[in-house]
Amino acid sequence: MTDTAAPMAVDSLVLAIADGDKSALEELFRLEAGRLIAVARRIVRRPDLAEEVVQDAFVAIWQRAGQYDPKYGQARGWITRIVRNRALNLLRDSGRVDHVDGETLDAMGDRVGEANTAYELMPERHALKGCLAQLDATKRKAILLCYVTGLTHGEVAAKLDAPLGTVKAWIRRGMIALQECLG
Amino acid sequence: MNTRSDHNDDIANYVLGQMDSANRARFEERLTREPELLRAVTALQTHFQALDDTVSAEPVPVGLWGRIDSALGQQQVLTAANTNTKPGVFGVPRWAGMAASVALALGVGFFSGQSLQTPQQGQAPLVVAVLLSDDMAPGAIIEAFDDDSIRIIPLEALIAPPNSTLEMWTLPDAETGPVSLGTFQEARELILGGPDLPAPQPDQLYEITVEPEGGSPTGRPTGPILLKGFARAPVV
């Protein structure tokens, strides 16, 4: 149904974009926009905001492709991070998406499900899955909520009905254990 | 002073998206000048990307590409205008974000050459080379003397990006391979004393690359080439 871009293809497209090749940007859009909209929507929830994120991200990719450095990983990761950062900016800074009002509490319910689904769908062979599996369920859940759905520590605390300080400590210790495990 | 654990907390908070925009901007600025930090962040992000990869692609709304395309139209005008005002535009290798700050560097500076020697008094160079950027703009003139020293006369501002250094190389012959003539942070006219080499020849290659602080770790050029050119013998 949807084209999936091979990481190598994305690398060469981003290098072409850095040279000002707009057709390469259009090809990147054709290959990756659907996936990137989905990544953004996990964080910003609303489809219109996810689209806005991806639109801004493609403008940023056009402007900043020259800064992409293959030494630091594949271009596919680089463009995903641009999208995630845009989505997080929108959540954190615009005030347009308020997760603590009553209307969005239900949507937050989905988020636990979504974070778990992402964890379940990760291939077993992936190092991150093995390392997350070694954590206590609460630490794992807190970390997944932060990364997958973009919740803040405070929102995670509200969601898991635990004191903020406790949740911060779970996440901190969980991340130390993960970094050691992934080492 | 940051402890190692603060360091790991910063990395974790950044990757998990827990920094506010001001802290994120500050942290990203550090990433541009701390390659080790960038490496650690990228490694963790690469692991976490497995979670992003579990999404199913969503339908792409009709018209989204059109909106991006028209936003780019406005961007291109801005970019073109900026380019004309840049003081020293080298052809910056496309992958080297770090090298971009060389192109933007404004520069009247002072020497900080590592192998600085006194300028040659009245000595004629054996060969001269005009070093060009990859868009063929002349960026520096070098003169090579028979005592293996090199005089660099920059034609554009030439300043190393943070946490890196500029390194001058020559290729005496294919068998010897590239040889470092010295490193420097910022060039105006300066003299580098090179290692003991055969006398420079016409057509010998000279180039300046961006290398990690302290110079290339391998003894060969590893970073982007800023300028290069072939030597000519002066007709005098």
Tab-separated table of C-alpha atoms in Angstrom:
chain	number	residue	atom	x	y	z
A	1	MET	CA	0.000	0.000	0.000
A	2	THR	CA	2.433	2.598	1.191
A	3	ASP	CA	5.948	2.742	-0.120
A	4	THR	CA	8.566	2.109	2.502
A	5	ALA	CA	11.823	3.895	1.985
A	6	ALA	CA	15.028	1.941	2.263
A	7	PRO	CA	17.370	3.784	4.645
A	8	MET	CA	20.039	4.026	1.922
A	9	ALA	CA	17.548	5.634	-0.459
A	10	VAL	CA	16.727	8.246	2.186
A	11	ASP	CA	20.439	8.953	2.716
A	12	SER	CA	21.016	9.714	-0.943
A	13	LEU	CA	17.818	11.768	-1.217
A	14	VAL	CA	18.880	13.966	1.712
A	15	LEU	CA	22.316	14.486	0.142
A	16	ALA	CA	20.616	15.511	-3.111
A	17	ILE	CA	18.324	17.883	-1.180
A	18	ALA	CA	21.418	19.485	0.353
A	19	ASP	CA	22.458	20.260	-3.234
A	20	GLY	CA	19.171	22.085	-3.776
A	21	ASP	CA	17.420	19.296	-5.710
A	22	LYS	CA	13.732	19.923	-5.110
A	23	SER	CA	12.634	16.776	-6.937
A	24	ALA	CA	14.576	14.803	-4.310
A	25	LEU	CA	12.551	16.543	-1.595
A	26	GLU	CA	9.344	15.644	-3.411
A	27	GLU	CA	10.469	12.026	-3.689
A	28	LEU	CA	11.326	11.986	0.030
A	29	PHE	CA	7.850	13.356	0.725
A	30	ARG	CA	6.273	10.623	-1.411
A	31	LEU	CA	8.205	7.910	0.432
A	32	GLU	CA	8.109	9.183	3.985
A	33	ALA	CA	5.219	11.625	4.542
A	34	GLY	CA	2.711	8.932	5.560
A	35	ARG	CA	5.039	7.448	8.142
A	36	LEU	CA	6.025	10.866	9.480
A	37	ILE	CA	2.402	11.986	9.832
A	38	ALA	CA	1.811	8.868	11.941
A	39	VAL	CA	4.870	9.593	14.127
A	40	ALA	CA	3.672	13.181	14.644
A	41	ARG	CA	0.103	12.100	15.395
A	42	ARG	CA	1.187	9.876	18.255
A	43	ILE	CA	2.473	13.038	19.895
A	44	VAL	CA	0.105	15.845	18.842
A	45	ARG	CA	-2.996	13.617	18.431
A	46	ARG	CA	-4.956	15.909	16.110
A	47	PRO	CA	-4.582	15.080	12.399
A	48	ASP	CA	-4.537	18.764	11.412
A	49	LEU	CA	-1.656	19.425	13.825
A	50	ALA	CA	0.223	16.340	12.625
A	51	GLU	CA	-0.014	17.671	9.066
A	52	GLU	CA	1.236	21.055	10.177
A	53	VAL	CA	4.187	19.386	11.907
A	54	VAL	CA	5.104	17.446	8.776
A	55	GLN	CA	4.728	20.541	6.592
A	56	ASP	CA	7.100	22.522	8.841
A	57	ALA	CA	9.451	19.560	9.046
A	58	PHE	CA	9.810	19.341	5.253
A	59	VAL	CA	10.597	23.044	5.055
A	60	ALA	CA	13.219	22.481	7.777
A	61	ILE	CA	14.650	19.488	5.901
A	62	TRP	CA	14.975	21.662	2.790
A	63	GLN	CA	16.768	24.394	4.723
A	64	ARG	CA	18.938	22.180	6.880
A	65	ALA	CA	19.814	19.206	4.676
A	66	GLY	CA	23.341	20.643	4.437
A	67	GLN	CA	23.748	20.044	8.161
A	68	TYR	CA	22.962	16.347	7.921
A	69	ASP	CA	26.132	14.415	8.658
A	70	PRO	CA	26.147	10.685	7.796
A	71	LYS	CA	28.807	10.194	10.474
A	72	TYR	CA	26.029	10.540	13.025
A	73	GLY	CA	23.582	7.982	11.756
A	74	GLN	CA	21.211	7.439	8.886
A	75	ALA	CA	19.199	10.228	7.313
A	76	ARG	CA	15.974	8.400	8.102
A	77	GLY	CA	16.676	8.900	11.817
A	78	TRP	CA	17.618	12.514	11.192
A	79	ILE	CA	14.322	13.375	9.497
A	80	THR	CA	12.346	11.449	12.125
A	81	ARG	CA	14.005	13.540	14.825
A	82	ILE	CA	13.117	16.762	13.029
A	83	VAL	CA	9.476	15.657	13.003
A	84	ARG	CA	9.542	14.591	16.672
A	85	ASN	CA	11.138	17.878	17.724
A	86	ARG	CA	8.539	19.893	15.795
A	87	ALA	CA	5.739	17.877	17.355
A	88	LEU	CA	7.162	18.333	20.842
A	89	ASN	CA	7.600	22.063	20.237
A	90	LEU	CA	3.968	22.311	19.271
A	91	LEU	CA	2.883	20.450	22.413
A	92	ARG	CA	5.150	22.247	24.826
A	93	ASP	CA	5.245	25.746	23.547
A	94	SER	CA	2.125	26.645	21.655
A	95	GLY	CA	-0.432	26.045	24.384
A	96	ARG	CA	-2.757	24.840	21.666
A	97	VAL	CA	-2.781	21.275	22.885
A	98	ASP	CA	-3.678	21.068	26.530
A	99	HIS	CA	-3.476	17.584	27.955
A	100	VAL	CA	-4.625	18.339	31.442
A	101	ASP	CA	-8.065	19.678	30.609
A	102	GLY	CA	-11.026	17.357	31.039
A	103	GLU	CA	-11.648	17.042	27.332
A	104	THR	CA	-8.292	15.426	26.622
A	105	LEU	CA	-8.136	13.046	29.579
A	106	ASP	CA	-9.882	10.406	27.506
A	107	ALA	CA	-7.388	10.865	24.753
A	108	MET	CA	-4.670	10.305	27.343
A	109	GLY	CA	-6.252	6.960	28.068
A	110	ASP	CA	-5.474	5.956	24.503
A	111	ARG	CA	-1.934	6.997	25.048
A	112	VAL	CA	-1.152	4.219	27.469
A	113	GLY	CA	-2.535	1.796	24.900
A	114	GLU	CA	-0.579	3.408	22.113
A	115	ALA	CA	2.669	3.380	24.101
A	116	ASN	CA	2.158	-0.304	24.916
A	117	THR	CA	1.316	-1.139	21.325
A	118	ALA	CA	4.537	0.475	20.126
A	119	TYR	CA	6.448	-1.636	22.646
A	120	GLU	CA	4.662	-4.838	21.648
A	121	LEU	CA	5.179	-4.215	17.930
A	122	MET	CA	8.939	-3.748	18.244
A	123	PRO	CA	10.736	-6.776	16.838
A	124	GLU	CA	11.938	-9.142	19.567
A	125	ARG	CA	15.461	-9.057	18.227
A	126	HIS	CA	15.734	-5.317	18.788
A	127	ALA	CA	18.124	-4.413	21.605
A	128	LEU	CA	15.775	-1.739	22.957
A	129	LYS	CA	12.987	-4.272	23.355
A	130	GLY	CA	15.186	-6.668	25.303
A	131	CYS	CA	16.447	-3.881	27.541
A	132	LEU	CA	12.974	-2.414	28.155
A	133	ALA	CA	11.732	-5.911	29.012
A	134	GLN	CA	14.252	-6.061	31.855
A	135	LEU	CA	12.791	-2.952	33.545
A	136	ASP	CA	9.983	-2.939	36.133
A	137	ALA	CA	6.652	-2.515	34.391
A	138	THR	CA	6.114	0.947	35.926
A	139	LYS	CA	9.469	2.309	34.790
A	140	ARG	CA	8.954	0.859	31.340
A	141	LYS	CA	5.474	2.337	31.070
A	142	ALA	CA	6.667	5.778	32.203
A	143	ILE	CA	9.520	5.818	29.671
A	144	LEU	CA	7.283	4.635	26.837
A	145	LEU	CA	4.690	7.307	27.623
A	146	CYS	CA	7.385	9.999	27.466
A	147	TYR	CA	8.932	8.862	24.215
A	148	VAL	CA	6.066	7.439	22.211
A	149	THR	CA	3.333	9.916	23.099
A	150	GLY	CA	5.409	12.933	24.140
A	151	LEU	CA	3.894	13.261	27.622
A	152	THR	CA	5.799	15.333	30.180
A	153	HIS	CA	6.868	13.937	33.532
A	154	GLY	CA	3.897	15.735	35.107
A	155	GLU	CA	1.438	14.219	32.631
A	156	VAL	CA	2.909	10.780	33.132
A	157	ALA	CA	2.512	11.215	36.902
A	158	ALA	CA	-1.153	12.175	36.448
A	159	LYS	CA	-1.709	9.272	34.084
A	160	LEU	CA	-0.070	6.685	36.342
A	161	ASP	CA	-1.565	8.271	39.471
A	162	ALA	CA	1.831	8.519	41.162
A	163	PRO	CA	3.649	11.472	42.781
A	164	LEU	CA	5.722	13.551	40.359
A	165	GLY	CA	8.957	12.968	42.310
A	166	THR	CA	8.439	9.217	42.183
A	167	VAL	CA	7.772	9.241	38.451
A	168	LYS	CA	10.863	11.359	37.813
A	169	ALA	CA	12.935	8.869	39.809
A	170	TRP	CA	11.442	5.902	37.886
A	171	ILE	CA	12.276	7.522	34.580
A	172	ARG	CA	15.744	8.552	35.673
A	173	ARG	CA	16.675	5.129	37.059
A	174	GLY	CA	14.999	3.376	34.164
A	175	MET	CA	16.992	5.415	31.651
A	176	ILE	CA	20.266	4.760	33.488
A	177	ALA	CA	19.540	1.022	33.383
A	178	LEU	CA	18.585	1.247	29.699
A	179	GLN	CA	21.710	3.178	28.748
A	180	GLU	CA	23.837	0.578	30.538
A	181	CYS	CA	21.956	-2.293	28.940
A	182	LEU	CA	22.221	-0.768	25.447
A	183	GLY	CA	25.835	0.269	26.210
B	1	MET	CA	30.977	21.436	36.580
B	2	ASN	CA	28.804	18.753	35.077
B	3	THR	CA	29.106	15.293	36.467
B	4	ARG	CA	28.917	12.221	34.321
B	5	SER	CA	25.474	11.456	35.702
B	6	ASP	CA	24.197	14.982	34.863
B	7	HIS	CA	25.553	14.326	31.415
B	8	ASN	CA	23.571	11.090	31.051
B	9	ASP	CA	20.464	12.741	32.519
B	10	ASP	CA	20.704	15.476	29.906
B	11	ILE	CA	21.002	12.902	27.149
B	12	ALA	CA	18.034	10.922	28.496
B	13	ASN	CA	15.866	14.013	28.982
B	14	TYR	CA	16.650	15.246	25.518
B	15	VAL	CA	15.934	11.934	23.809
B	16	LEU	CA	12.720	11.455	25.803
B	17	GLY	CA	11.565	14.948	24.834
B	18	GLN	CA	11.482	16.203	28.418
B	19	MET	CA	13.344	19.491	27.929
B	20	ASP	CA	11.481	22.766	27.561
B	21	SER	CA	12.205	24.712	24.407
B	22	ALA	CA	14.884	26.925	25.991
B	23	ASN	CA	16.791	23.979	27.427
B	24	ARG	CA	16.363	22.041	24.216
B	25	ALA	CA	17.782	24.927	22.197
B	26	ARG	CA	20.728	25.242	24.593
B	27	PHE	CA	21.358	21.518	24.438
B	28	GLU	CA	21.162	21.473	20.643
B	29	GLU	CA	23.657	24.308	20.512
B	30	ARG	CA	26.020	22.136	22.594
B	31	LEU	CA	25.477	19.298	20.119
B	32	THR	CA	26.891	21.457	17.339
B	33	ARG	CA	30.197	21.838	19.160
B	34	GLU	CA	30.533	18.609	21.186
B	35	PRO	CA	30.928	15.685	18.796
B	36	GLU	CA	31.167	13.143	21.645
B	37	LEU	CA	27.859	14.329	23.079
B	38	LEU	CA	26.282	14.228	19.628
B	39	ARG	CA	27.530	10.687	19.169
B	40	ALA	CA	26.034	9.577	22.507
B	41	VAL	CA	22.698	11.255	21.741
B	42	THR	CA	22.534	9.805	18.252
B	43	ALA	CA	23.298	6.307	19.558
B	44	LEU	CA	20.431	6.458	22.048
B	45	GLN	CA	18.059	8.041	19.523
B	46	THR	CA	18.871	5.342	17.025
B	47	HIS	CA	17.797	2.688	19.533
B	48	PHE	CA	14.598	4.549	20.360
B	49	GLN	CA	13.748	4.907	16.704
B	50	ALA	CA	12.620	1.292	16.800
B	51	LEU	CA	9.537	2.644	18.603
B	52	ASP	CA	8.840	5.206	15.865
B	53	ASP	CA	9.220	2.460	13.298
B	54	THR	CA	6.191	0.640	14.694
B	55	VAL	CA	3.744	3.175	13.209
B	56	SER	CA	1.629	2.344	10.201
B	57	ALA	CA	1.897	5.036	7.579
B	58	GLU	CA	-1.181	7.241	7.418
B	59	PRO	CA	-2.834	8.543	4.263
B	60	VAL	CA	-1.159	11.725	3.057
B	61	PRO	CA	-3.681	14.543	2.601
B	62	VAL	CA	-4.055	15.871	-0.914
B	63	GLY	CA	-2.544	19.329	-1.087
B	64	LEU	CA	0.056	18.884	1.636
B	65	TRP	CA	2.930	18.741	-0.837
B	66	GLY	CA	1.546	21.839	-2.556
B	67	ARG	CA	1.595	23.764	0.714
B	68	ILE	CA	5.182	22.669	1.381
B	69	ASP	CA	6.175	23.607	-2.150
B	70	SER	CA	4.787	27.110	-1.846
B	71	ALA	CA	6.416	27.552	1.575
B	72	LEU	CA	9.734	26.644	-0.086
B	73	GLY	CA	9.229	29.301	-2.736
B	74	GLN	CA	9.335	31.947	-0.033
B	75	GLN	CA	12.326	30.261	1.617
B	76	GLN	CA	14.380	30.239	-1.553
B	77	VAL	CA	14.104	33.989	-1.907
B	78	LEU	CA	15.368	34.437	1.646
B	79	THR	CA	18.247	32.037	1.128
B	80	ALA	CA	19.386	33.734	-2.047
B	81	ALA	CA	19.369	37.124	-0.368
B	82	ASN	CA	21.405	35.817	2.557
B	83	THR	CA	23.992	34.199	0.358
B	84	ASN	CA	24.916	37.498	-1.208
B	85	THR	CA	25.687	39.029	2.127
B	86	LYS	CA	27.893	36.279	3.459
B	87	PRO	CA	31.395	37.602	3.965
B	88	GLY	CA	33.394	34.567	2.973
B	89	VAL	CA	31.559	31.891	1.091
B	90	PHE	CA	33.536	28.753	0.635
B	91	GLY	CA	31.952	25.805	-1.026
B	92	VAL	CA	31.013	24.042	2.142
B	93	PRO	CA	30.983	20.271	1.809
B	94	ARG	CA	27.372	19.343	1.962
B	95	TRP	CA	27.580	16.889	4.809
B	96	ALA	CA	29.628	19.010	7.103
B	97	GLY	CA	27.333	21.083	9.259
B	98	MET	CA	30.363	22.036	11.246
B	99	ALA	CA	32.093	23.452	8.257
B	100	ALA	CA	29.216	25.853	7.700
B	101	SER	CA	30.528	28.077	10.445
B	102	VAL	CA	33.750	28.429	8.499
B	103	ALA	CA	31.816	29.899	5.610
B	104	LEU	CA	30.077	32.330	7.920
B	105	ALA	CA	33.098	33.275	9.939
B	106	LEU	CA	33.867	36.951	9.816
B	107	GLY	CA	37.310	37.457	10.146
B	108	VAL	CA	40.077	39.615	11.188
B	109	GLY	CA	41.884	37.472	13.688
B	110	PHE	CA	45.264	36.763	15.062
B	111	PHE	CA	47.574	33.876	14.476
B	112	SER	CA	47.354	30.756	16.464
B	113	GLY	CA	49.356	28.496	14.221
B	114	GLN	CA	50.902	25.568	16.023
B	115	SER	CA	54.035	25.369	13.992
B	116	LEU	CA	54.537	29.047	13.636
B	117	GLN	CA	57.875	30.210	12.354
B	118	THR	CA	59.310	33.539	11.448
B	119	PRO	CA	58.353	34.680	7.954
B	120	GLN	CA	60.850	34.078	5.232
B	121	GLN	CA	62.802	37.238	4.699
B	122	GLY	CA	63.315	37.852	1.050
B	123	GLN	CA	63.307	34.173	0.162
B	124	ALA	CA	61.547	33.237	-3.055
B	125	PRO	CA	59.043	30.372	-2.956
B	126	LEU	CA	59.803	27.284	-5.033
B	127	VAL	CA	56.149	26.873	-5.901
B	128	VAL	CA	52.929	28.823	-5.459
B	129	ALA	CA	49.376	27.436	-5.421
B	130	VAL	CA	46.010	29.132	-5.483
B	131	LEU	CA	43.653	27.032	-3.360
B	132	LEU	CA	40.070	26.929	-4.562
B	133	SER	CA	36.815	26.064	-2.829
B	134	ASP	CA	34.623	23.467	-4.511
B	135	ASP	CA	32.705	26.221	-6.255
B	136	MET	CA	36.048	27.304	-7.739
B	137	ALA	CA	36.363	30.517	-5.753
B	138	PRO	CA	39.954	31.309	-4.777
B	139	GLY	CA	40.250	31.026	-0.987
B	140	ALA	CA	43.959	31.212	-0.266
B	141	ILE	CA	47.374	31.459	-1.858
B	142	ILE	CA	50.142	29.290	-0.531
B	143	GLU	CA	53.839	29.637	-1.144
B	144	ALA	CA	56.108	26.654	-0.476
B	145	PHE	CA	59.751	27.211	0.314
B	146	ASP	CA	62.741	24.901	0.048
B	147	ASP	CA	63.026	24.627	3.859
B	148	ASP	CA	59.639	22.842	3.842
B	149	SER	CA	57.825	25.850	5.282
B	150	ILE	CA	54.566	27.063	3.809
B	151	ARG	CA	53.182	30.566	3.789
B	152	ILE	CA	49.404	30.838	3.717
B	153	ILE	CA	47.807	34.047	2.504
B	154	PRO	CA	44.047	33.739	2.962
B	155	LEU	CA	41.812	35.454	0.429
B	156	GLU	CA	38.705	34.738	2.490
B	157	ALA	CA	38.196	34.522	6.239
B	158	LEU	CA	39.321	31.117	7.399
B	159	ILE	CA	38.410	30.131	10.952
B	160	ALA	CA	38.071	26.624	12.374
B	161	PRO	CA	34.618	25.684	13.714
B	162	PRO	CA	34.424	25.072	17.486
B	163	ASN	CA	36.212	21.937	18.677
B	164	SER	CA	38.034	21.510	15.431
B	165	THR	CA	41.110	22.714	13.701
B	166	LEU	CA	42.194	23.469	10.160
B	167	GLU	CA	44.951	21.294	8.767
B	168	MET	CA	47.170	21.939	5.782
B	169	TRP	CA	48.149	18.938	3.650
B	170	THR	CA	50.265	18.224	0.658
B	171	LEU	CA	50.662	15.204	-1.565
B	172	PRO	CA	54.358	14.979	-2.529
B	173	ASP	CA	53.646	11.836	-4.565
B	174	ALA	CA	51.054	9.081	-4.644
B	175	GLU	CA	53.318	6.593	-2.882
B	176	THR	CA	54.015	8.858	0.123
B	177	GLY	CA	50.358	9.866	0.307
B	178	PRO	CA	49.078	13.036	1.983
B	179	VAL	CA	51.398	14.604	4.557
B	180	SER	CA	50.338	17.119	7.198
B	181	LEU	CA	52.126	20.450	7.069
B	182	GLY	CA	50.571	21.730	10.283
B	183	THR	CA	47.353	22.841	11.936
B	184	PHE	CA	45.916	26.264	12.662
B	185	GLN	CA	42.717	27.736	14.087
B	186	GLU	CA	42.468	30.918	12.167
B	187	ALA	CA	44.440	32.147	9.232
B	188	ARG	CA	45.583	35.440	8.182
B	189	GLU	CA	49.004	35.426	6.671
B	190	LEU	CA	50.929	32.740	8.538
B	191	ILE	CA	53.812	30.379	8.104
B	192	LEU	CA	53.629	26.692	8.883
B	193	GLY	CA	56.856	24.738	9.197
B	194	GLY	CA	56.269	21.382	7.591
B	195	PRO	CA	58.076	18.082	8.125
B	196	ASP	CA	61.170	17.173	6.164
B	197	LEU	CA	59.982	16.476	2.648
B	198	PRO	CA	61.338	16.429	-0.888
B	199	ALA	CA	61.416	19.913	-2.381
B	200	PRO	CA	57.935	20.961	-3.539
B	201	GLN	CA	57.279	20.329	-7.211
B	202	PRO	CA	54.988	21.924	-9.758
B	203	ASP	CA	51.588	20.153	-9.827
B	204	GLN	CA	51.949	19.064	-6.229
B	205	LEU	CA	48.559	19.043	-4.484
B	206	TYR	CA	47.906	21.255	-1.439
B	207	GLU	CA	44.677	21.252	0.534
B	208	ILE	CA	43.133	22.497	3.775
B	209	THR	CA	40.684	20.262	5.645
B	210	VAL	CA	38.624	20.617	8.822
B	211	GLU	CA	39.834	18.127	11.433
B	212	PRO	CA	39.063	17.360	15.076
B	213	GLU	CA	40.817	19.415	17.715
B	214	GLY	CA	44.502	18.562	17.787
B	215	GLY	CA	44.549	17.596	14.126
B	216	SER	CA	43.626	14.496	12.184
B	217	PRO	CA	43.566	11.420	14.443
B	218	THR	CA	44.772	9.171	11.627
B	219	GLY	CA	47.576	11.234	10.144
B	220	ARG	CA	45.557	11.414	6.915
B	221	PRO	CA	42.861	13.944	6.003
B	222	THR	CA	39.557	12.818	7.541
B	223	GLY	CA	37.393	15.944	7.413
B	224	PRO	CA	35.830	17.974	4.621
B	225	ILE	CA	38.170	19.695	2.178
B	226	LEU	CA	37.747	23.454	2.378
B	227	LEU	CA	40.243	24.448	-0.257
B	228	LYS	CA	42.609	22.739	-2.620
B	229	GLY	CA	44.907	23.565	-5.471
B	230	PHE	CA	47.928	22.473	-7.471
B	231	ALA	CA	51.302	24.133	-7.270
B	232	ARG	CA	52.923	26.121	-10.058
B	233	ALA	CA	56.495	27.284	-10.197
B	234	PRO	CA	56.738	31.079	-10.405
B	235	VAL	CA	58.325	32.379	-13.589
B	236	VAL	CA	61.005	34.654	-12.171
